[in-house]
Coordinates of C-alpha atoms in Angstrom, one line a residue:
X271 CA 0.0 0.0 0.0
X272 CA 1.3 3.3 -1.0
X273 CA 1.4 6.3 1.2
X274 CA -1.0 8.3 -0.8
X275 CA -3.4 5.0 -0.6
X276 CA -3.3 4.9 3.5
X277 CA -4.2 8.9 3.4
X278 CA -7.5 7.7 1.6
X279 CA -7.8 4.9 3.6
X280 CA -7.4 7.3 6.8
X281 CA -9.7 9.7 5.0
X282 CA -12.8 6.7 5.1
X283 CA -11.9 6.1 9.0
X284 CA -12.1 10.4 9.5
X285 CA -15.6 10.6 7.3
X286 CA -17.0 6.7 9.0
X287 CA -16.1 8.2 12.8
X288 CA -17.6 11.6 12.0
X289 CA -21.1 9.7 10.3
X290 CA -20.8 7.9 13.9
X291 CA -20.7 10.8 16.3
X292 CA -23.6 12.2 14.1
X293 CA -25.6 9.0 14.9
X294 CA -24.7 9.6 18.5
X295 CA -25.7 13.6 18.7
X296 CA -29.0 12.5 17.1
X297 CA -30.1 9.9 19.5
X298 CA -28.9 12.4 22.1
X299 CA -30.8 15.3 20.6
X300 CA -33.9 12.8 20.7
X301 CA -33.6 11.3 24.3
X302 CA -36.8 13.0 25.2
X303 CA -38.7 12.3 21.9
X304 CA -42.0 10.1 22.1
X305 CA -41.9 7.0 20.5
X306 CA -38.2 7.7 19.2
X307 CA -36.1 4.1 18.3
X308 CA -32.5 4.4 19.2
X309 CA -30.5 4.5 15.9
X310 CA -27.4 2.9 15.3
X311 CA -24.4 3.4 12.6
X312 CA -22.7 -0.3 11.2
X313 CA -19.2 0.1 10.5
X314 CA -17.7 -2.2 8.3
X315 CA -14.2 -3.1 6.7
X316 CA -13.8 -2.0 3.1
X317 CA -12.6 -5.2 1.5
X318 CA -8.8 -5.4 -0.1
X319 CA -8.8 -3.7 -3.9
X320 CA -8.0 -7.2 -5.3
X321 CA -5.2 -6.0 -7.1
X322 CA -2.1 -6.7 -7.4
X323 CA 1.4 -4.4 -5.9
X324 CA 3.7 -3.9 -7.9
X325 CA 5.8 -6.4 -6.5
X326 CA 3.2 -8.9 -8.1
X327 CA 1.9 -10.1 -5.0
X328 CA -1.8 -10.3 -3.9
X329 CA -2.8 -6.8 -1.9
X330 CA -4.5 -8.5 1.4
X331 CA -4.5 -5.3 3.3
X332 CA -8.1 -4.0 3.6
X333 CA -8.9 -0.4 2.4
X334 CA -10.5 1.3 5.8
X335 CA -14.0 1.2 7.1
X336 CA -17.2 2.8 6.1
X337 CA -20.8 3.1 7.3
X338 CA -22.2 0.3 5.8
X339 CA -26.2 1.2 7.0
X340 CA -28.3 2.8 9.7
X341 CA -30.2 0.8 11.4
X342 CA -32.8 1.0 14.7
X343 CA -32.7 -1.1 17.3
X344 CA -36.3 -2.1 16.9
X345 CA -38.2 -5.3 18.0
X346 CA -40.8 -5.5 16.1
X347 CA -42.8 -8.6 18.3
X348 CA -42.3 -6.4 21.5
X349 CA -43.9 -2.7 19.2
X350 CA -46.4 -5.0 18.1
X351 CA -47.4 -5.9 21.7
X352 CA -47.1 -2.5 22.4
X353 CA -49.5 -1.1 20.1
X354 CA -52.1 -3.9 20.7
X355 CA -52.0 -3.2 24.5
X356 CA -52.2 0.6 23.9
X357 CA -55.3 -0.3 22.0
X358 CA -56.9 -2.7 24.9
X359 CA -56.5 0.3 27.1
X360 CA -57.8 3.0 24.7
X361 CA -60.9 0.6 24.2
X362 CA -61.3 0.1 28.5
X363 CA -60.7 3.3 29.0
X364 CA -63.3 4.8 26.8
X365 CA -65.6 2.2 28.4
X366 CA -64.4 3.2 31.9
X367 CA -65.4 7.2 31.2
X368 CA -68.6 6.3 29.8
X369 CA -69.6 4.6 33.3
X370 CA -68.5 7.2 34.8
X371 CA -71.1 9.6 33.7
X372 CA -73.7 6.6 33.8
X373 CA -73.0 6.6 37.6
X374 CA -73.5 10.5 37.3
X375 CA -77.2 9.5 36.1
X376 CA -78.1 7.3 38.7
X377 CA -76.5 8.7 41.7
X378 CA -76.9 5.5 44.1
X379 CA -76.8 6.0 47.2
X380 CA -78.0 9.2 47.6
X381 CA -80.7 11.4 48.7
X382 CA -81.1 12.2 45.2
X383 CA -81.3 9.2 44.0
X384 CA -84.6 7.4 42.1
X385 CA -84.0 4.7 44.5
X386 CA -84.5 7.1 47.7
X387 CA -87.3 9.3 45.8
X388 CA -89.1 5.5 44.8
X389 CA -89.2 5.3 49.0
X390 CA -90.5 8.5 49.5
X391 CA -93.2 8.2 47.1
X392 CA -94.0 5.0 48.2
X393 CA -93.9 6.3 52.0
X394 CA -96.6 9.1 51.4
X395 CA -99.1 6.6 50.2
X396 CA -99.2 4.8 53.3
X397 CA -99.2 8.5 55.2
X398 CA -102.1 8.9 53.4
X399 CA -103.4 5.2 53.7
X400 CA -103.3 6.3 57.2
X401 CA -105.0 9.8 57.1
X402 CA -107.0 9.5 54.0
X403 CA -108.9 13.0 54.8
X404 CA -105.3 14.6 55.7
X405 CA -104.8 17.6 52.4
X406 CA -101.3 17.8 54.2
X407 CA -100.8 14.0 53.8
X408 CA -102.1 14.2 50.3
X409 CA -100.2 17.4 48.9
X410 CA -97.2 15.8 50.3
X411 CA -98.2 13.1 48.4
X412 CA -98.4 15.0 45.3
X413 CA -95.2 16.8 45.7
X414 CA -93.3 13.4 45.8
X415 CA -94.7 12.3 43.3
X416 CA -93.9 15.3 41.1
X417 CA -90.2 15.0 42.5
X418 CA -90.3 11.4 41.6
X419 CA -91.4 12.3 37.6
X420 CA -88.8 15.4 37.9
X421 CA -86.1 12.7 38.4
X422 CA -87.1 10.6 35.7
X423 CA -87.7 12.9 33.0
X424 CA -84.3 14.4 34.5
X425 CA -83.0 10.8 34.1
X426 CA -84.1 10.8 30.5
X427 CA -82.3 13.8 29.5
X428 CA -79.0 13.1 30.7
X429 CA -78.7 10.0 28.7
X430 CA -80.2 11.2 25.6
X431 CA -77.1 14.3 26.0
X432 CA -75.1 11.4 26.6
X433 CA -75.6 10.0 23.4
X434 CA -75.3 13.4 21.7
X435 CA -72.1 13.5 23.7
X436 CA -70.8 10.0 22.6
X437 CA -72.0 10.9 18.6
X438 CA -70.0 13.9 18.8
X439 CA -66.5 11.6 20.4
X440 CA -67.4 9.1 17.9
X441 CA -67.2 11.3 14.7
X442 CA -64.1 12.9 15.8
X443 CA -62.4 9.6 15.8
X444 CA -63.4 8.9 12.5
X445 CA -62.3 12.4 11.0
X446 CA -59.0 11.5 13.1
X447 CA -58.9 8.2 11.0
X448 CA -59.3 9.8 8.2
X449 CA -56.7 12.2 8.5
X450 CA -54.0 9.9 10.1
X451 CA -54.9 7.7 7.0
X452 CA -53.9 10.6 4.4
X453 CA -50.8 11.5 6.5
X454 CA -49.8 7.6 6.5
X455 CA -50.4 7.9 2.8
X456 CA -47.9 11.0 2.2
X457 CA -45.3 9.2 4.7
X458 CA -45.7 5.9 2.5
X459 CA -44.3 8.5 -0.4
X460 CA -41.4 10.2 1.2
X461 CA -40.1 6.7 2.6
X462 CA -40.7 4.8 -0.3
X463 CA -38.9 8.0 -2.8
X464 CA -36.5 8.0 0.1
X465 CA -35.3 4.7 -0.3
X466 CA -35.3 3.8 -3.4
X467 CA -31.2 4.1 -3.1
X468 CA -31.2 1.6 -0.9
X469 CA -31.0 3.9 2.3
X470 CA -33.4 3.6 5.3
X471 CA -35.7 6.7 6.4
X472 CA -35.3 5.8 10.1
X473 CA -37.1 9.1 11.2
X474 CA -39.6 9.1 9.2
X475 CA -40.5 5.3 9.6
X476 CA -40.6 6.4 13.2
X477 CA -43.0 9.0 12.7
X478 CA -45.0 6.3 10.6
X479 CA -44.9 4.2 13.6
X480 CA -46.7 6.9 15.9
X481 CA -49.4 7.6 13.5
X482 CA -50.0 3.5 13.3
X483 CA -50.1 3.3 16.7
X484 CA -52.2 6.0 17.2
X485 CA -54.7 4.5 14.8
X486 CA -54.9 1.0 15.9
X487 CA -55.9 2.8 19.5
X488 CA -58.9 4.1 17.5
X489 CA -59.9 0.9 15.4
X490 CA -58.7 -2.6 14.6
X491 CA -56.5 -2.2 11.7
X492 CA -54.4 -4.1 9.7
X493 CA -51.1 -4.2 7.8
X494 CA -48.8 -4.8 5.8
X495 CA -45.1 -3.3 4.2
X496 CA -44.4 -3.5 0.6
X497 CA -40.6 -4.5 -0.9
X498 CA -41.1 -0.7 -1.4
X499 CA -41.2 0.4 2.7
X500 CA -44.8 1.6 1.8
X501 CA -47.5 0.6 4.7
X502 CA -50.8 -0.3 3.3
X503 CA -53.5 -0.4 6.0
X504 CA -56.9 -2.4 6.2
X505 CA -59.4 -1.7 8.0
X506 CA -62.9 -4.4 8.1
X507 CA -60.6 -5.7 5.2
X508 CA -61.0 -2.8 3.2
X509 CA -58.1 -0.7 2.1
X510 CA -57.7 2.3 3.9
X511 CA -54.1 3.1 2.7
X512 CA -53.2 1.9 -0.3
X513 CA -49.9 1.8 -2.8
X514 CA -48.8 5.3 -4.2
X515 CA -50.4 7.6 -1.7
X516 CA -54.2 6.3 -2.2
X517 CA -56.0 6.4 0.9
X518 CA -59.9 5.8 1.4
X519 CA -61.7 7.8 3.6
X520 CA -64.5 6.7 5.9
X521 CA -67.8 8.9 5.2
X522 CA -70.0 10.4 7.5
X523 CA -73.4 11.3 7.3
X524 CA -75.7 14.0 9.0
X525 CA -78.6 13.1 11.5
X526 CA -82.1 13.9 11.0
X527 CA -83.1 15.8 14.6
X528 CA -82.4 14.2 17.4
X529 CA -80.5 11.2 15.3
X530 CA -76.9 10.6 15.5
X531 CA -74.4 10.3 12.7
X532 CA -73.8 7.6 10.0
X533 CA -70.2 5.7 9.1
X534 CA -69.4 3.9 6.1
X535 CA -67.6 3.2 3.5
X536 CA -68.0 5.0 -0.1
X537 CA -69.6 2.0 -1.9
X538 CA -72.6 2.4 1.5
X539 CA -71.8 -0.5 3.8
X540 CA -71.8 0.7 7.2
X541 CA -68.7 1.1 8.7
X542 CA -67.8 -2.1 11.6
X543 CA -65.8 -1.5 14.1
X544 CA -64.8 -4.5 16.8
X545 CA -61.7 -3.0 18.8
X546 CA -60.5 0.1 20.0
X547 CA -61.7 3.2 21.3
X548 CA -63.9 3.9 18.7
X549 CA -65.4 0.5 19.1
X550 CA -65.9 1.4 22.7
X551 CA -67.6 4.7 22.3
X552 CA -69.9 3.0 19.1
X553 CA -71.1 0.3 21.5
X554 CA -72.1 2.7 24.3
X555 CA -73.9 5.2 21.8
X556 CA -75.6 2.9 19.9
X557 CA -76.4 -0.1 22.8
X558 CA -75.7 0.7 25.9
X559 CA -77.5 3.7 26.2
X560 CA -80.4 2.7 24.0
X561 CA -80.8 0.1 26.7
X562 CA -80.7 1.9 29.0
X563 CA -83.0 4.7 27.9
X564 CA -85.2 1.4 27.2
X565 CA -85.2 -0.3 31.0
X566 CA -85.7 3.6 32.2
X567 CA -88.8 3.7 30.1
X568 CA -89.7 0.6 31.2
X569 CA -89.9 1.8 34.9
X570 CA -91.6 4.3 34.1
X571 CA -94.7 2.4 32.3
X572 CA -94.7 -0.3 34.7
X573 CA -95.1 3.0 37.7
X574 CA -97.4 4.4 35.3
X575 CA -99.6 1.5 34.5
X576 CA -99.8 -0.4 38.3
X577 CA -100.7 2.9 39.9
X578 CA -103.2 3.9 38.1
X579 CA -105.2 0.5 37.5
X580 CA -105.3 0.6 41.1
X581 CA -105.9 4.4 41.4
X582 CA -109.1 4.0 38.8
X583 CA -110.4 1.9 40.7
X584 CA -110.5 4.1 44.1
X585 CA -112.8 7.2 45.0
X586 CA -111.5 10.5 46.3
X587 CA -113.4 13.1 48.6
X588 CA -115.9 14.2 46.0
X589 CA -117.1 10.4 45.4
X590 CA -115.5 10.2 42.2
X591 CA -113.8 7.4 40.5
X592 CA -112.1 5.9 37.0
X593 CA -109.4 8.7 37.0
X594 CA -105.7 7.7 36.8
X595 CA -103.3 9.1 39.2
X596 CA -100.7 10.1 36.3
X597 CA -101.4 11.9 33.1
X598 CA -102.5 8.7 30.5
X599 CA -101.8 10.3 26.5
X600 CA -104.7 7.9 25.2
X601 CA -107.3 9.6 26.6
X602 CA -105.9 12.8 25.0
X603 CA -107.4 14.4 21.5
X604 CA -105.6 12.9 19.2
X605 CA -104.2 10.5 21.9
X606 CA -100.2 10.7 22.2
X607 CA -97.5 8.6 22.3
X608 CA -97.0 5.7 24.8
X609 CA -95.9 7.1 28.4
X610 CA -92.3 6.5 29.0
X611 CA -89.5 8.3 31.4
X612 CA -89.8 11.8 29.7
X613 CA -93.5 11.9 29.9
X614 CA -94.7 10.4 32.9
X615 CA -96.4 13.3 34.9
X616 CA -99.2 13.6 37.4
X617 CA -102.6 14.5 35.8
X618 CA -103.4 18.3 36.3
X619 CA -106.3 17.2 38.1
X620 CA -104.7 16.0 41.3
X621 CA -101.9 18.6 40.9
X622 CA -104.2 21.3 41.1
X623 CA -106.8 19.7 43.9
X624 CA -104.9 17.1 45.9
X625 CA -108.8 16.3 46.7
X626 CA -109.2 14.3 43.9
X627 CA -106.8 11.4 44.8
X628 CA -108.8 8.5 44.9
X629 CA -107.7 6.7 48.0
X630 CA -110.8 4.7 49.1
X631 CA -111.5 1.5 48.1
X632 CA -115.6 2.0 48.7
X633 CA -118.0 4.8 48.4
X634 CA -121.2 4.2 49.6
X635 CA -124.2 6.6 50.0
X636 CA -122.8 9.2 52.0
X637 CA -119.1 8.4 51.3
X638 CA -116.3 6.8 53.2
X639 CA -113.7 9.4 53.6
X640 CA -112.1 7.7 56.1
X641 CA -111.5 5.0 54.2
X642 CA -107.7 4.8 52.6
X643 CA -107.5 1.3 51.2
X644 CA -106.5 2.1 47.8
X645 CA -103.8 4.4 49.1
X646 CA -102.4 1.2 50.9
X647 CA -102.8 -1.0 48.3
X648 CA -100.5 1.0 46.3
X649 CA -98.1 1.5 49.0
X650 CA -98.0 -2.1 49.0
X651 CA -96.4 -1.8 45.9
X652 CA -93.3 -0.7 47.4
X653 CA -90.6 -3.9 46.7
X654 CA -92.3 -5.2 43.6
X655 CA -90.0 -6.3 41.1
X656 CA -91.4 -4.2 38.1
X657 CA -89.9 -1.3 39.8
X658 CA -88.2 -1.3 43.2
X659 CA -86.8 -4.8 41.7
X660 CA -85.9 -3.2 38.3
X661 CA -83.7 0.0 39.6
X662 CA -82.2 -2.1 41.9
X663 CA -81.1 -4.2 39.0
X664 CA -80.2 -1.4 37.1
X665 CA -77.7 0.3 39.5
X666 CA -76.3 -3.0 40.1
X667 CA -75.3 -3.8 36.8
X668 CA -74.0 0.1 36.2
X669 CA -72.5 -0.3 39.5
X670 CA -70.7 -3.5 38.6
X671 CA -69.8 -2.2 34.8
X672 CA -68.2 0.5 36.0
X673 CA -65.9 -1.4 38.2
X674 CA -65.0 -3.9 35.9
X675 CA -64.2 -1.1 33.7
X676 CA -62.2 0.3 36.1
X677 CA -60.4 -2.6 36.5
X678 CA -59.6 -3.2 33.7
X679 CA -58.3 0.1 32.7
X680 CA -55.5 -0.6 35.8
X681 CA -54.8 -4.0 34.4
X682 CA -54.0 -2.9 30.7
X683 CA -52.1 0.5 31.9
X684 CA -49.6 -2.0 34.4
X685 CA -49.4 -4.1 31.1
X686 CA -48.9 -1.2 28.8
X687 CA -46.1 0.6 31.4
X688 CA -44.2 -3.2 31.7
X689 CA -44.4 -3.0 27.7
X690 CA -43.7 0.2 27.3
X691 CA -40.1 -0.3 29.8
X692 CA -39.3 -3.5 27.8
X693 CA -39.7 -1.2 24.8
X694 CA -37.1 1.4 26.3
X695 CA -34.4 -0.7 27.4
X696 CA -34.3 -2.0 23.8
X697 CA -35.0 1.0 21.8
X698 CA -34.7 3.7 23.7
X699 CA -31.9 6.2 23.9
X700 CA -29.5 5.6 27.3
X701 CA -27.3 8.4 27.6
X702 CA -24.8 6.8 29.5
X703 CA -24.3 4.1 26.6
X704 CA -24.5 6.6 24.1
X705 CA -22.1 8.6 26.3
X706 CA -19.3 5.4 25.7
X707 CA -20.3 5.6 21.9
X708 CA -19.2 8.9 21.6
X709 CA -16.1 8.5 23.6
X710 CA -15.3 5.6 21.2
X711 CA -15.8 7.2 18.2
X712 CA -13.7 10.2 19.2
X713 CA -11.1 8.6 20.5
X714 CA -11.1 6.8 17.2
X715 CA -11.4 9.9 15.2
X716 CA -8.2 11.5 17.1
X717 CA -6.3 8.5 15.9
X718 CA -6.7 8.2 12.5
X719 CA -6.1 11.8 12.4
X720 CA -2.7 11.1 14.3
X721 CA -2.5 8.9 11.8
X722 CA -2.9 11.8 8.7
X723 CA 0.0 13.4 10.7
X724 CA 2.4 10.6 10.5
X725 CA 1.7 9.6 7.4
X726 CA 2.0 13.4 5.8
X727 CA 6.0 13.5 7.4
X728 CA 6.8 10.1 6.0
X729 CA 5.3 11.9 2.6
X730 CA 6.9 14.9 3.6
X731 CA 10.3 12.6 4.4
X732 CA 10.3 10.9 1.1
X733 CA 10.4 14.0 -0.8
X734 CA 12.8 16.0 1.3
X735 CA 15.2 12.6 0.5
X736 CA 14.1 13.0 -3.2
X737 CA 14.5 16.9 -3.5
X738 CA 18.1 16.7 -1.6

């Protein structure tokens, strides 16, 4: 090897030690960066020429090092795992917040509670059972009874907001699929133009990586990389990101009053969703709260229809009897809708004469005031199972969901932290090891350029022998 040849030989070790401490400053510079993979630079020996010296013999020195690639230190089993625990907990969590505010509804125990105004309403039917000719016992009577409609219609509200408020959540995933599905689609380009040289776009497949984890939190995609880095992405088998930047978007459609939106796909099939948070958030709008709404209702017909058959059948102060106790739509002009939980209310009758709540079982000739067995039969009402029974079952199973979904959300957190620690001690940046790379690389650096030195005076030797 010639002089002149180990000067270009040094000048590879100068340029491959440099590329090396640039690696190093960058996974510095990116310690603190979410979701950042620890990049590495592979040295490798640049093979002899395979020619010969000019002594004939075969050159078996090597010609330096280089940077052979860049590559991440990236298990893809253990990001995999990740991602698909990050999803698990996206999915419990939105399950866990929409208990929440369920509890929020039916505030159990409480003075506030249906339960609690159920017992008061129950309890001033036997006051009145007691003191049938009382007005005090029978406005009270009244008043709980408005209290206990109040609630439900109260009741009622809350969960139709909460499905507004769950429509709303739900469609802002979607547009958030959308999007993340058109910035996949202009990363697929970069990467893919990128590397058609047969270099690597670590950064950017890192940012790729966020926005795939990001989406599978929302839904349960699939994937797959082409031989040309691009990421196509499935989603209910359709192709939500497909080769050479085409993406399909999900649509969504306007609700009629009241309604809630509609997703699907551009061909019209509705849009399926079985994991992830937008899973989550779908199920509880569309089932959850629907059947809710529907065992609320139920309550409220079942209250509606057992006191007043009794209640008809009763006579008040004036003698009178056949009037219901709450306000039935059929005997309305047209008559209206079936009662349920935002319409249940005490006919205008009793509210504005608390006379005319027929307690007595019997009216005979000159009248029975005194008499306040219908009043008790309907307190004996109190424990029945089509509504004591059915609330009770009701805030159990909300009380129960909302625990399981709070434990859950504890379980897949632990999981995702453990994951999410495996995932740093192999990818992440560790300054103290990346502190020893760059000692390494300097020191290497230094020498070859001690090296330039000696070789440039045994140049600078040979000439000063030629020139003298």
């Amino acid at each position: 090897m010639s002089s002149f040849a180990a000067l270009e030989v040094l000048r590879r070790a100068l340029f491959a030690q440099q590329r090396a401490m640039d690696v190093t400053g960058h996974n510095i510079a990116n310690v603190n960066t979410p979701g950042y993979t620890r990049q590495e630079a592979v040295l490798a020996s640049v093979p002899p020429p395979g020619g010969l010296s000019r002594f004939g013999t075969t050159l078996l020195v090597g010609s330096g090092v280089q940077v052979a690639a860049l590559r991440q230190a990236r298990d893809l089993f253990l990001d995999r795992q990740l991602r698909e625990s990050r999803q698990s907990s996206a999915e419990w969590r939105a399950r866990a917040d929409f208990w929440t505010q369920v509890e929020a509804v039916f505030p159990e125990p409480s003075d506030t509670g249906l339960g609690e105004l159920l017992a008061r309403f129950w309890n001033a039917w036997q006051e009145v059972s007691l003191n049938p000719e009382s007005l005090a016992a029978r406005t009270s009577l009244v008043q709980q009874a408005q209290v206990l409609t109040d609630a439900l219609h109260q009741s009622a509200q809350r969960l139709q907001e909460m499905r507004q408020h769950l429509d709303a959540v739900a469609t802002g995933y979607v547009q958030r699929i959308n999007q993340l599905g058109r910035e996949l689609a202009d990363l697929n380009t970069q990467i893919s133009r990128l590397e058609l040289t047969g270099g690597r776009a670590l950064d950017l497949r890192d940012h790729r990586e966020r926005l795939l984890a990001e989406l599978e939190e929302l839904a349960d995609v699939t994937y797959t990389e082409t031989e040309t880095g691009e990421l196509l992405v499935y989603l209910q088998g359709r192709e939500l990101v497909g080769p050479g930047g085409r993406t399909t978007e999900i649509r969504i459609t306007e609700p009629l009053p009241g309604g809630v939106h509609g997703f699907g796909w551009p061909d019209g099939q509705d849009l399926v969703v079985r994991r992830g948070a937008l899973a989550a958030v779908l199920q509880a709008r569309d089932e959850s709260t629907t059947e809710l709404r529907d065992r609320l209702d139920t309550l409220a017909r079942n209250l509606f229809e057992r006191v007043n058959s009794l209640h008809r059948g009763g006579y008040n102060l004036d003698g009178e009897t056949g009037r219901p106790f709450f306000h039935d739509p059929a005997e309305d002009v047209p008559p209206g809708p079936p009662v349920d939980a935002s319409t249940l209310r005490v006919h205008s009758d009793i509210l504005t004469d608390p006379r005319k709540i027929a307690a007595a079982g019997s009216w005979a000739g000159g009248g029975e005031p005194g008499n306040g067995e219908v009043a008790l039969q309907i307190a004996q009402l109190r424990g029945s199972e089509e509504m004591d029974g059915l609330y009770r079952m009701l805030v159990t199973e909300v009380g129960v969901g909302a625990q399981e979904a709070g434990r859950q959300v504890a379980y897949r957190d632990l999981l995702t932290d453990q994951l999410q620690l495996r995932r740093e001690a192999t990818s992440g940046v560790s300054l103290d090891e990346e502190m020893t790379q760059m000692l390494r690389y300097q020191h290497a650096y230094e020498a070859a350029a001690r090296m330039v030195r000696t070789v440039d005076e045994m140049i600078r030797t040979l000439l000063g022998m030629v020139g003298g």
